[in-house]
Short mmCIF file of C-alpha atoms and ligand atoms in Angstrom, two decimals:
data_model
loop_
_atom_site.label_atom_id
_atom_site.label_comp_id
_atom_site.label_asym_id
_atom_site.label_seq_id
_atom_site.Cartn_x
_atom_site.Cartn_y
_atom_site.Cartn_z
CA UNK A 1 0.00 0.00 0.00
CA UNK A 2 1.03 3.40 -1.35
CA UNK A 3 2.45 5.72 1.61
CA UNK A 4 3.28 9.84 1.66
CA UNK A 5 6.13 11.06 3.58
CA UNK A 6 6.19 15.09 3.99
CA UNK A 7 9.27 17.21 5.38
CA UNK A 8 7.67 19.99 6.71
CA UNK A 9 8.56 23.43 7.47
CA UNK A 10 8.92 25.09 3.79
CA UNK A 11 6.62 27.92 2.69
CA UNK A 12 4.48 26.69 -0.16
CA UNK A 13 4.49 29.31 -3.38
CA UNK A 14 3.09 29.57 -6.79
CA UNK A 15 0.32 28.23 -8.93
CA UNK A 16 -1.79 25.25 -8.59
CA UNK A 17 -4.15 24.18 -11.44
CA UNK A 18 -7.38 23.72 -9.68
CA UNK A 19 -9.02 20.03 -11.09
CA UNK A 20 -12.83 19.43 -12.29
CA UNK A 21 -14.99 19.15 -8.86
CA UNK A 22 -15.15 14.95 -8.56
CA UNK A 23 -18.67 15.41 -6.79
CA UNK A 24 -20.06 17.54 -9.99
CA UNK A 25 -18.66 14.98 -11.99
CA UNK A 26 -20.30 12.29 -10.18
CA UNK A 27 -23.62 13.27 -10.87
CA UNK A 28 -23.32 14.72 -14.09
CA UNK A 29 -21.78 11.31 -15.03
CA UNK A 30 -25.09 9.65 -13.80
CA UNK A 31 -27.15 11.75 -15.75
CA UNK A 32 -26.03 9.71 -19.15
CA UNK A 33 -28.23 7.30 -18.21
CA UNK A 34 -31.18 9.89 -18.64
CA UNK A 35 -30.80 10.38 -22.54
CA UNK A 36 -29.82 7.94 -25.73
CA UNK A 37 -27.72 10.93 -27.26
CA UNK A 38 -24.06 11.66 -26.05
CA UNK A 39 -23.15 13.85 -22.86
CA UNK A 40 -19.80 14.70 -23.58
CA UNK A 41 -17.95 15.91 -19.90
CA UNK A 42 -14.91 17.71 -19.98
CA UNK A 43 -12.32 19.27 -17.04
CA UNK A 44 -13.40 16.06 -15.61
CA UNK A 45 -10.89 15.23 -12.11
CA UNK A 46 -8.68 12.03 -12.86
CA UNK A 47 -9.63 10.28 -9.78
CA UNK A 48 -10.60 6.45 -8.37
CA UNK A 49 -14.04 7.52 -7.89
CA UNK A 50 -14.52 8.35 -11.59
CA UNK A 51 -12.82 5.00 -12.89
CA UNK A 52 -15.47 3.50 -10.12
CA UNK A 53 -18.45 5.13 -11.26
CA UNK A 54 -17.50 4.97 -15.56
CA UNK A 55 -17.45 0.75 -14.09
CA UNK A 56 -20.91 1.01 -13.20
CA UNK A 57 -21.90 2.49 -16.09
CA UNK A 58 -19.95 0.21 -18.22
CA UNK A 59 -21.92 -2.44 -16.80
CA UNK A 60 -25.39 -0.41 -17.29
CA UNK A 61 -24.68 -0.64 -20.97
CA UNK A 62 -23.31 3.07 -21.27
CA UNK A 63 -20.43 3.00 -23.85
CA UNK A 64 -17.73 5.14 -22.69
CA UNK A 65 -14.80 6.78 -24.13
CA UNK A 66 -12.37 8.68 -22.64
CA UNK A 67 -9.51 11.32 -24.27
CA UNK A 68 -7.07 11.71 -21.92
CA UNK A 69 -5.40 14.62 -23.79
CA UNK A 70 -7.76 16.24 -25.42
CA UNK A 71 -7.17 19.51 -22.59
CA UNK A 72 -3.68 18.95 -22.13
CA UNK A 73 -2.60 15.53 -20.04
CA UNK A 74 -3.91 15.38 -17.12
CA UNK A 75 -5.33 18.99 -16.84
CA UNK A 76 -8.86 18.11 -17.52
CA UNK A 77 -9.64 14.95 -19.42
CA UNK A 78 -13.01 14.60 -21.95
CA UNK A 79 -15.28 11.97 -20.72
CA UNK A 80 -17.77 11.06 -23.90
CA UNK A 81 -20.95 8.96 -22.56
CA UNK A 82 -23.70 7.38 -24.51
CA UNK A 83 -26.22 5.17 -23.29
CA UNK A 84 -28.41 4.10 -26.35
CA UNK A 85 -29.91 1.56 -24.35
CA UNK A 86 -30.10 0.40 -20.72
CA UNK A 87 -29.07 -3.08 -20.67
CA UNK A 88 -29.06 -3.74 -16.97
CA UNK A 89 -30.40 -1.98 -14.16
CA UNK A 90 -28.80 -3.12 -11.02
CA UNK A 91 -25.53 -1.66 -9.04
CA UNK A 92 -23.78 -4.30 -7.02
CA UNK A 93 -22.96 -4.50 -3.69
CA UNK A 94 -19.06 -4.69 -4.79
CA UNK A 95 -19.35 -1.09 -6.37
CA UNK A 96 -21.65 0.23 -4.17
CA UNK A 97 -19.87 -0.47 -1.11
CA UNK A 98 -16.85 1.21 -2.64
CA UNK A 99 -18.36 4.57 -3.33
CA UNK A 100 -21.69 5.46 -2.28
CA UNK A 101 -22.25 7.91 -4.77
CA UNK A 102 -22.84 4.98 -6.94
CA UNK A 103 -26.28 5.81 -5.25
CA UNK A 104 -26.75 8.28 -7.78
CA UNK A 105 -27.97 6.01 -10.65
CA UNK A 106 -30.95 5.46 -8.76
CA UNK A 107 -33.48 8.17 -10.26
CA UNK A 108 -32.09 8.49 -13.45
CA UNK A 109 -32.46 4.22 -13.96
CA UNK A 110 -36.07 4.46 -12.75
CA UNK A 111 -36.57 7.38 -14.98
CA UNK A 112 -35.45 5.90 -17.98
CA UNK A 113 -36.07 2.14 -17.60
CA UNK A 114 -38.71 2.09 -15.16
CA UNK A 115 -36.92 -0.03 -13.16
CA UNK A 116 -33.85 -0.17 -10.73
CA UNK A 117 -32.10 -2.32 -8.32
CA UNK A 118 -29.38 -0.71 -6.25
CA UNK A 119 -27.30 -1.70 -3.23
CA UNK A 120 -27.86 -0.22 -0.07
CA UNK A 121 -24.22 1.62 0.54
CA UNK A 122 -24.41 0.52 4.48
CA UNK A 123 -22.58 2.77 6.49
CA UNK A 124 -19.42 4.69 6.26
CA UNK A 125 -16.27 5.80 8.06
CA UNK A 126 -18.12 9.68 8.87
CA UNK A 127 -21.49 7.91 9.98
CA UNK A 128 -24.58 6.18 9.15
CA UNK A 129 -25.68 7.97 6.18
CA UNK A 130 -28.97 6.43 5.45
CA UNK A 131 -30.39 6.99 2.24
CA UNK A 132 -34.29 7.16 3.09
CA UNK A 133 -34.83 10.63 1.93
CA UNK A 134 -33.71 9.53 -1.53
CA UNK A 135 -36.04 6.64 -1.56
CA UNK A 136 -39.23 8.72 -0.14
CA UNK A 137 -38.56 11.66 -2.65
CA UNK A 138 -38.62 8.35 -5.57
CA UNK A 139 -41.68 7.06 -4.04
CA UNK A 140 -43.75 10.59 -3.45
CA UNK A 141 -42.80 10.50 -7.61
CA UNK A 142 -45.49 7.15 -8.13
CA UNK A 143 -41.68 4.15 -7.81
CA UNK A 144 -42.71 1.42 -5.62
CA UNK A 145 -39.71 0.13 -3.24
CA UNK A 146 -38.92 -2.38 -1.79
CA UNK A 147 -35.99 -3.32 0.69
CA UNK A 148 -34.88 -7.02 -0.05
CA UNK A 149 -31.68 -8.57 0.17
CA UNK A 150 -29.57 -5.81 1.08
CA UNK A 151 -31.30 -3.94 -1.74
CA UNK A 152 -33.50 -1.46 -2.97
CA UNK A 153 -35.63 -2.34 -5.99
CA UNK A 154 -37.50 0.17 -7.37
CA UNK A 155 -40.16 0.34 -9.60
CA UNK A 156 -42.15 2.90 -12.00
CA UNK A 157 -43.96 0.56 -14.68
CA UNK A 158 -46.18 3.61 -15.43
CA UNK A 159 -43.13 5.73 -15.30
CA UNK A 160 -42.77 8.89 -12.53
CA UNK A 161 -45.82 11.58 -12.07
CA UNK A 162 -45.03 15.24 -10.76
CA UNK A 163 -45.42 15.59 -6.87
CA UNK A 164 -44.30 18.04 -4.34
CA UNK A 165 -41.11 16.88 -2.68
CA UNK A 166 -40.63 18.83 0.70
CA UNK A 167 -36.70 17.47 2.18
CA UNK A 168 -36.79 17.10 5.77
CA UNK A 169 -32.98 17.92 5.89
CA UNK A 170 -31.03 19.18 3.31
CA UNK A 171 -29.24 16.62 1.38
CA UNK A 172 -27.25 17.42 -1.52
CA UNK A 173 -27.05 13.54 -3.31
CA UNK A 174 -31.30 13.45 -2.43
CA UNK A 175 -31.59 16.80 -4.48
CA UNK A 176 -29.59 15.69 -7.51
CA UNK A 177 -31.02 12.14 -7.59
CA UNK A 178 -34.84 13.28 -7.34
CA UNK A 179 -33.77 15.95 -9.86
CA UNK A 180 -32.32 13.61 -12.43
CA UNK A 181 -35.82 11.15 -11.85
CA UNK A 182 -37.96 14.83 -12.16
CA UNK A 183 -36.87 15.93 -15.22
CA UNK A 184 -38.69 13.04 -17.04
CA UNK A 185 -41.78 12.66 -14.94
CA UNK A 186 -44.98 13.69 -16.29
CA UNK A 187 -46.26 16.79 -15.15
CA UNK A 188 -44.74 19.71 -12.62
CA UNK A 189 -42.53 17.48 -9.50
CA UNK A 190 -41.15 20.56 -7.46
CA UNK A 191 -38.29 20.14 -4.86
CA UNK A 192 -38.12 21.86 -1.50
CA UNK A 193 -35.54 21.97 0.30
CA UNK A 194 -33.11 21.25 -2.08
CA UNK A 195 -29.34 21.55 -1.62
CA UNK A 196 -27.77 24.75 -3.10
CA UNK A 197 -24.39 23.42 -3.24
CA UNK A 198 -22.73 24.32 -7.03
CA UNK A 199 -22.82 20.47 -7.70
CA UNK A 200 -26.69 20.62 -7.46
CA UNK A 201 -26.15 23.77 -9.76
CA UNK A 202 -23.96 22.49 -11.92
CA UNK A 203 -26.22 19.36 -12.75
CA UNK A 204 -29.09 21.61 -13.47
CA UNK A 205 -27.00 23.76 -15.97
CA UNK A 206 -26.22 20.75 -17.71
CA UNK A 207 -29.64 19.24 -17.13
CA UNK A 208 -30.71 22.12 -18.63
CA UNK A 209 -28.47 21.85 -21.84
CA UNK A 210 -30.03 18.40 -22.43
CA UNK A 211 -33.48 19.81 -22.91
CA UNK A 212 -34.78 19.57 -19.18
CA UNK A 213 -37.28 22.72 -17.96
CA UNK A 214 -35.93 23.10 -14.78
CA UNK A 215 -36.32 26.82 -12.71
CA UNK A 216 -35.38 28.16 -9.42
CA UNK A 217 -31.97 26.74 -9.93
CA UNK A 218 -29.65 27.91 -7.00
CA UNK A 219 -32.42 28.48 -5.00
CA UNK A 220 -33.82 25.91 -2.68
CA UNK A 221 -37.18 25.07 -4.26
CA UNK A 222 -36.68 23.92 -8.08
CA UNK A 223 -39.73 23.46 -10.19
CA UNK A 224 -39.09 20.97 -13.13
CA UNK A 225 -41.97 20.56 -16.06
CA UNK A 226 -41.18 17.28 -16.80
CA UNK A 227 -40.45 16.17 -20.80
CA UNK A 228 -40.59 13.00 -22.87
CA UNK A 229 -37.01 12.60 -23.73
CA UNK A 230 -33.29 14.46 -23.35
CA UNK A 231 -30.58 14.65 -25.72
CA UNK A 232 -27.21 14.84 -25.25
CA UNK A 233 -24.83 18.14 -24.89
CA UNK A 234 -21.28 19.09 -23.88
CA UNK A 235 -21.02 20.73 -20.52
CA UNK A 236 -17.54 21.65 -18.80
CA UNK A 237 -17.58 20.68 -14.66
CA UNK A 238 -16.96 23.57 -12.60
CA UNK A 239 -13.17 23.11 -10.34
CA UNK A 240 -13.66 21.45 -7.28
CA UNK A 241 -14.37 23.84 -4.45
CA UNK A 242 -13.19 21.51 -1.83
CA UNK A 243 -9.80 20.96 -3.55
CA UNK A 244 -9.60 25.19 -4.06
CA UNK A 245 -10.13 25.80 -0.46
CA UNK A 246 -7.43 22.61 0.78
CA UNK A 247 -5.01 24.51 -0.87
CA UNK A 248 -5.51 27.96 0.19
CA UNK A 249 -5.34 26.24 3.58
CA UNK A 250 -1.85 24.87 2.54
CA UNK A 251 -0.91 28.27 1.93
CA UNK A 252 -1.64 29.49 5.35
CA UNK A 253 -0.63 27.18 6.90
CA UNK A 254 2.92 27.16 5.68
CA UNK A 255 3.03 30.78 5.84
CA UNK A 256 3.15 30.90 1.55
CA UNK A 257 1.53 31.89 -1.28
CA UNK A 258 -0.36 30.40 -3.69
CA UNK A 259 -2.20 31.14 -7.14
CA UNK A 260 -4.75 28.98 -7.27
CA UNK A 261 -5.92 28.91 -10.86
CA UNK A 262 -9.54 28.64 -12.07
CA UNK A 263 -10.91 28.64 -8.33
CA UNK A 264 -14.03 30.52 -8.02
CA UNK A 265 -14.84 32.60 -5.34
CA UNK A 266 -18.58 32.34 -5.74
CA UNK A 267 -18.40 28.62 -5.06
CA UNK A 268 -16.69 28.90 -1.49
CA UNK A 269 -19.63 30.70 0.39
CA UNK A 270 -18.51 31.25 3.68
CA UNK A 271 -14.97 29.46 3.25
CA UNK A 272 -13.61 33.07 2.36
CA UNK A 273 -15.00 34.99 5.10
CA UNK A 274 -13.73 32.72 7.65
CA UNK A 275 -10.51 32.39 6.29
CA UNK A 276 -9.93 36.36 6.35
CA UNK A 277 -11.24 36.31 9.78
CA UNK A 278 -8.07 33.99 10.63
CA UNK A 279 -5.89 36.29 8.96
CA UNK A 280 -5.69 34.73 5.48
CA UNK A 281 -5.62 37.26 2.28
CA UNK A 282 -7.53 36.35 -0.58
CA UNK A 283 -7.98 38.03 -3.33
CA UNK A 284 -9.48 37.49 -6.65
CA UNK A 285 -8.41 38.01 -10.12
CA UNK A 286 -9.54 36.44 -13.84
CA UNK A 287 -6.76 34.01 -13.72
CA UNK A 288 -8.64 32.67 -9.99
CA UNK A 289 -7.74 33.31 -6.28
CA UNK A 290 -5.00 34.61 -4.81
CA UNK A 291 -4.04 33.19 -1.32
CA UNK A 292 -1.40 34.27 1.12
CA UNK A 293 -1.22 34.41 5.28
CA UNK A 294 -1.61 38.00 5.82
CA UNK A 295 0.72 39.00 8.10
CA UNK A 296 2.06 36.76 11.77
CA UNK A 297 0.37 34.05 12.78
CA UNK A 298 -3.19 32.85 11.94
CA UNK A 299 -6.24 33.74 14.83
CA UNK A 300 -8.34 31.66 16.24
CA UNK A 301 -11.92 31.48 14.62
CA UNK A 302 -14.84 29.43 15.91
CA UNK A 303 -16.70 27.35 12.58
CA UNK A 304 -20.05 25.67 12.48
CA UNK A 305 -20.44 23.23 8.89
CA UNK A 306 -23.59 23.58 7.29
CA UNK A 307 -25.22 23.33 3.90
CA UNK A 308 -23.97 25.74 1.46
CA UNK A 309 -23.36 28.65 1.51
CA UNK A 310 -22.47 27.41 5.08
CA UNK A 311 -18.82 26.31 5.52
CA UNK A 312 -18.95 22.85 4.56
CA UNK A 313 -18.46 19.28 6.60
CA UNK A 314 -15.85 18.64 3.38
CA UNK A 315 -12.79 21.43 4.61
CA UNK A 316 -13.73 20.81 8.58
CA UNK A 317 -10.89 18.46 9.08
CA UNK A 318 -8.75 20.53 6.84
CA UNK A 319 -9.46 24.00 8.83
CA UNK A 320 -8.95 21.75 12.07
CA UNK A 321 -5.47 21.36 11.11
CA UNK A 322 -5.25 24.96 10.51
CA UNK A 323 -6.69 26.28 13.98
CA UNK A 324 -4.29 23.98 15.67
CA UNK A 325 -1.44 26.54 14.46
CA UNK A 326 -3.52 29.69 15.03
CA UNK A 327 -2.94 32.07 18.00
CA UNK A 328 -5.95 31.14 20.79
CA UNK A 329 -8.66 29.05 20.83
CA UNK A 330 -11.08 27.97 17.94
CA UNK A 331 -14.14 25.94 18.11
CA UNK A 332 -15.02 23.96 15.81
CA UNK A 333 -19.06 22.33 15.21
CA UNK A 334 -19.55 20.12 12.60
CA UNK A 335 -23.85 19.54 12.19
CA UNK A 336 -23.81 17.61 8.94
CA UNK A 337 -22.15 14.17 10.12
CA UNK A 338 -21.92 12.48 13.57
CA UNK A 339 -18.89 10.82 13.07
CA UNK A 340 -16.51 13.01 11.30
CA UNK A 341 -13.45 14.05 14.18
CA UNK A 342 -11.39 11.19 13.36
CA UNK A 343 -8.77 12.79 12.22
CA UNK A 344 -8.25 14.32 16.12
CA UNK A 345 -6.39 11.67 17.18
CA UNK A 346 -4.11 11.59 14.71
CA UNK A 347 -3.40 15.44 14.70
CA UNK A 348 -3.16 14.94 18.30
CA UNK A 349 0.19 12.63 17.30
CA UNK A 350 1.77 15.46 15.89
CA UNK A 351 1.05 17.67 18.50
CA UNK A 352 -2.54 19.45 18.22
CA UNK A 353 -4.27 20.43 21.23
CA UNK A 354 -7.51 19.56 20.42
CA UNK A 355 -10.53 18.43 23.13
CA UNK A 356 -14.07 16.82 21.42
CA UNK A 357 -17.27 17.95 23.24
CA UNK A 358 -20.15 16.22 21.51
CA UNK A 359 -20.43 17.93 17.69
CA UNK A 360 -17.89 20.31 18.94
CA UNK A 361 -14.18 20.25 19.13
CA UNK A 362 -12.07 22.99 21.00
CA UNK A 363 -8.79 23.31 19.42
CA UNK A 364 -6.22 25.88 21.57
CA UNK A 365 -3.83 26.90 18.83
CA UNK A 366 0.15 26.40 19.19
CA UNK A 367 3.00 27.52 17.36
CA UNK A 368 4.18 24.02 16.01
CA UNK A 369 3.49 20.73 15.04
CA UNK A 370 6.07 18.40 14.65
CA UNK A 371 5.44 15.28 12.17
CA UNK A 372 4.85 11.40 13.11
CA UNK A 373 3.43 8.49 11.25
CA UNK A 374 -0.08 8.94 11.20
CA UNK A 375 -3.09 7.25 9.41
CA UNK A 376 -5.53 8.73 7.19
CA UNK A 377 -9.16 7.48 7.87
CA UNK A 378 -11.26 8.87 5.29
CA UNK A 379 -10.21 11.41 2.31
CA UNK A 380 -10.91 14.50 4.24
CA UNK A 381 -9.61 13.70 7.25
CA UNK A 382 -6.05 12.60 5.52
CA UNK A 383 -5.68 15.40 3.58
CA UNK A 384 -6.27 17.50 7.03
CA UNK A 385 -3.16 15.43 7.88
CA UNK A 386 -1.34 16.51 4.72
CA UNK A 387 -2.00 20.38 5.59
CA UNK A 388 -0.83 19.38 9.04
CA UNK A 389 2.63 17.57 8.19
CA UNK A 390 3.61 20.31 5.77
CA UNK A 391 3.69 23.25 8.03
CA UNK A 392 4.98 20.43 10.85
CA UNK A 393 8.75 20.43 12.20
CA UNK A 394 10.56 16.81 10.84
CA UNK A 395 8.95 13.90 9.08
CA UNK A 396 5.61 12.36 8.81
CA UNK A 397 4.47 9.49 7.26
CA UNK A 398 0.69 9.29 5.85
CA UNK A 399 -0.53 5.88 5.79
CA UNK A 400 -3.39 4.19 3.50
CA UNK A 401 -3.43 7.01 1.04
CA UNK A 402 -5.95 5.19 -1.17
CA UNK A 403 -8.39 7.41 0.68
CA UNK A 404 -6.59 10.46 -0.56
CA UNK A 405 -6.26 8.96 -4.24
CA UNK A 406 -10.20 9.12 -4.53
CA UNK A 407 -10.72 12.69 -4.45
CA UNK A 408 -7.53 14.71 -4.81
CA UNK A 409 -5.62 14.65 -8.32
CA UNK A 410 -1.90 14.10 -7.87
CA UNK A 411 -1.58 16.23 -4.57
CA UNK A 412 1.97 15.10 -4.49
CA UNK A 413 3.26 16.47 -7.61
CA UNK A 414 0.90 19.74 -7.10
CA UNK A 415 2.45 20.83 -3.71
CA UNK A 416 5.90 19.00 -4.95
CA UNK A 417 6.08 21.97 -7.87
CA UNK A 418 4.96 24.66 -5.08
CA UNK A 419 8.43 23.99 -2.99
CA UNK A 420 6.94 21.09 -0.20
CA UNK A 421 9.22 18.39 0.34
CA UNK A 422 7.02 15.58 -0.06
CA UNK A 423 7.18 11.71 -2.07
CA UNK A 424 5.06 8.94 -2.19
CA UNK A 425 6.64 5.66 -1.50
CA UNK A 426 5.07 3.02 -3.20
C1 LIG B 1 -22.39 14.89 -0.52
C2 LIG B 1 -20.93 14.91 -0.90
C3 LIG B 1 -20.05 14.81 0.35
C4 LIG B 1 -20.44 15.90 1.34
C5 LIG B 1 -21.93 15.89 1.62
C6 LIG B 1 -22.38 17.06 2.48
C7 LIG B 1 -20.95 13.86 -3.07
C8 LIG B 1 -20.60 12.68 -3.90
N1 LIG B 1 -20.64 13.78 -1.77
O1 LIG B 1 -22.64 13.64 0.11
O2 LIG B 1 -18.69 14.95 -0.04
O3 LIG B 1 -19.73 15.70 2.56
O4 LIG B 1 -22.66 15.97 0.38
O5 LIG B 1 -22.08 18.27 1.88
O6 LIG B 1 -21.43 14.86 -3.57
N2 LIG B 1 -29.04 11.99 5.02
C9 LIG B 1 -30.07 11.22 5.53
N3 LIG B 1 -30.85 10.53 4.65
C10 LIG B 1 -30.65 10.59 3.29
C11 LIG B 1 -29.60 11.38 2.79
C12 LIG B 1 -28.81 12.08 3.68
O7 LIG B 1 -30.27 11.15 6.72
O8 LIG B 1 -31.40 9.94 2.55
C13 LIG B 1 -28.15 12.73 5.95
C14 LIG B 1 -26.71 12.24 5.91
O9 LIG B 1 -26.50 11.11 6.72
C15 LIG B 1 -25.96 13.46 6.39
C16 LIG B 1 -26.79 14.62 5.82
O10 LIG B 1 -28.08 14.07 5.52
O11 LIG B 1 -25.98 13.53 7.78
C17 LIG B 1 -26.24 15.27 4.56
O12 LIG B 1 -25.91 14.28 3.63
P1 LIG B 1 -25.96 14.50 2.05
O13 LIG B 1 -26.05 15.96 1.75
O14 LIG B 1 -26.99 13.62 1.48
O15 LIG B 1 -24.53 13.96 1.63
P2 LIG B 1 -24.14 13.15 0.32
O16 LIG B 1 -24.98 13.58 -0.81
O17 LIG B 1 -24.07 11.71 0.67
#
């Protein structure tokens, strides 16, 4: 198994390409499946969750081709889908369990072929994460489910009617799975409650494109008039805001500065705010953001995660490692999973002074870290590690990077060309 070692202590500076956001791709990869014309995807993030999810589709019946150079290497790849027919309708356990956004062919399989059997994903490293407001939403459209064997099997022989779909909590893979399913039910489904996040956005634009009537779109209540069939379009995925706002951190935190290149501020809601608030410049420009510690050392903010614009559950662990260098005290909440502070441990090995209260963590900042081997637990909490190890005194060693692999695009050689000292050892 692939491990990271970091020497830390160097400023990081210069320019970082930011990738294609892997949860816009995710969805927008899913949506295929809605039309027998091409979607053609390009800036699309060269990741193990895409290679998972192009499986699935693979097995679906999608044909898939894939130019790797077509942008420039591996600066944004073309993904060209076409799904002429459905020739199965079920999503195994094996994938399923691997990524859970596999979830996501749900509606658009029930939309198009009346018919879908999906594994339940079970639960995962950050909590339970049921999926039962996905599967009311589905059935409040006319499907009939049914949990057997581990899975759901869904059914719309008479295909999906319009309905009002209030959320009880905002979920962001709920909103784009019901929206996929809406856009070819017959009459008016609306959505309530629906995530904001740009994903949700993103998939709408593109929805959109494919001849979907969709309005309300970045607001939380979208009204589709459903059609009889899509086509297929080109649509470019927005850069990943979660990747932008790891590596402003990195520049904070080492004291650097970074140009991060095709970020956009519009997509990082609060992220900005708080960051300024702890001392971090941003500033924006056409080429993207801007990022540099302002002057000293970082301050001590308190953070809550919520949906977006909120700050959100994905940079929590990532800002963790950040407060743990700040000057005073920072507390941090995190209301969107029950399980996601396992990272404190292991930034308590390299030297964070960090105390967990419930949903709340109080970290009481201090001047250095210094590096250990440490384990990454899930792909946000081992990048938080990453941040941590570069701006660390001495050596760390990540273990079981595969969690890493699945959402950030060769984060070695990207901080590697900014000045970090850092190697994977294979
Ligand atoms: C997506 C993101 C993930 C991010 C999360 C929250 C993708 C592929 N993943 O995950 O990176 O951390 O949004 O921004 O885009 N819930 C239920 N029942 C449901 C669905 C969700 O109780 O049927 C709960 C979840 O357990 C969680 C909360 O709702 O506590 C939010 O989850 P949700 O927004 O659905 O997250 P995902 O779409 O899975």
């Amino acid at each position: 198994m692939d491990r990271i070692r970091i020497r830390g202590g160097r400023p990081l500076t210069g320019e970082i390409a930011i990738s294609g956001a892997k949860n816009a791709a995710l969805p927008l990869m899913a949506a295929c499946l809605l039309t027998d014309g091409t979607l053609r995807l390009s800036n699309l993030p060269h990741l193990v969750d895409i290679a998972t999810l192009a499986n699935l589709l693979v097995q679906l019946g999608v044909e898939i081709r894939m130019n790797g150079a077509a942008e420039g290497g591996h600066a944004g790849r073309v993904l060209e889908m076409t799904a002429r027919r459905v020739t199965d309708t079920r999503a195994p356990y094996e994938l399923v369990r691997k990524m859970r956004a596999s979830v996501l062919v749900l509606g658009p399989l029930l939309a198009r072929a009346g018919r879908a059997e999906v594994s339940l994903p079970g639960g995962c490293a950050i909590g339970t994460r049921p999926i039962d407001v996905h599967l009311k939403g589905l059935e409040a459209l006319g499907a009939e489910i049914e949990l057997r064997d581990g899975y759901v099997h869904a059914r719309a022989p008479r295909g999906l009617r319009g309905a009002e779909i209030v959320f009880p909590a905002v979920s962001v893979g709920a909103t784009e799975n019901l929206l996929m399913a809406a856009t070819l039910a017959a009459g008016e489904p609306r959505l309530v409650n629906a995530a904001r996040e740009p994903e949700v956005t993103d998939l709408a634009q593109c929805l959109i494109a494919m001849g979907a009537r969709i309005e309300g779109v970045g607001g939380d209540t979208l009204v589709v008039e459903g059609v009889g069939r899509l086509g297929g379009t080109e649509h470019r995925i927005i850069p990943d805001r979660i990747e932008t706002g790891t590596y402003a951190m990195a520049a904070a935190i080492t004291g650097g500065a970074l140009d991060l290149l095709g970020a956009r501020a519009e997509h990082l809601g609060a992220v900005i705010e708080v960051l300024r608030q702890a001392g971090v410049a941003i500033t924006e420009s056409d080429r993207g953001l801007h990022v540099e510690r302002a002057d000293g050392r970082l301050r001590g903010v308190d953070v809550m995660t919520e949906p977006f614009p909120g700050f959100p559950t994905d940079l929590q662990a990532q800002m963790m490692a950040l407060m743990a260098t700040a000057e005073g005290a920072s507390m941090i909440t995190e209301t969107i999973f029950e399980n996601r502070f396992m990272h404190v441990p292991e930034l308590a090995r390299m030297g964070a002074d960090i105390n967990v209260h419930g949903a709340s963590a109080m970290v009481r900042g201090r001047p250095g870290l210094t590096g250990a081997e440490v384990m990454a637990t899930d792909l946000r909490a081992s990048v938080s590690l990453v941040l941590a190890a570069l701006a660390a005194e001495g050596e760390t060693l990540l273990n079981r990077v595969y969690h890493l692999d699945r959402g950030y695009e060769r984060v070695e050689d990207k901080l590697a060309a900014c000045g970090a000292e850092i190697e994977r050892i294979k």
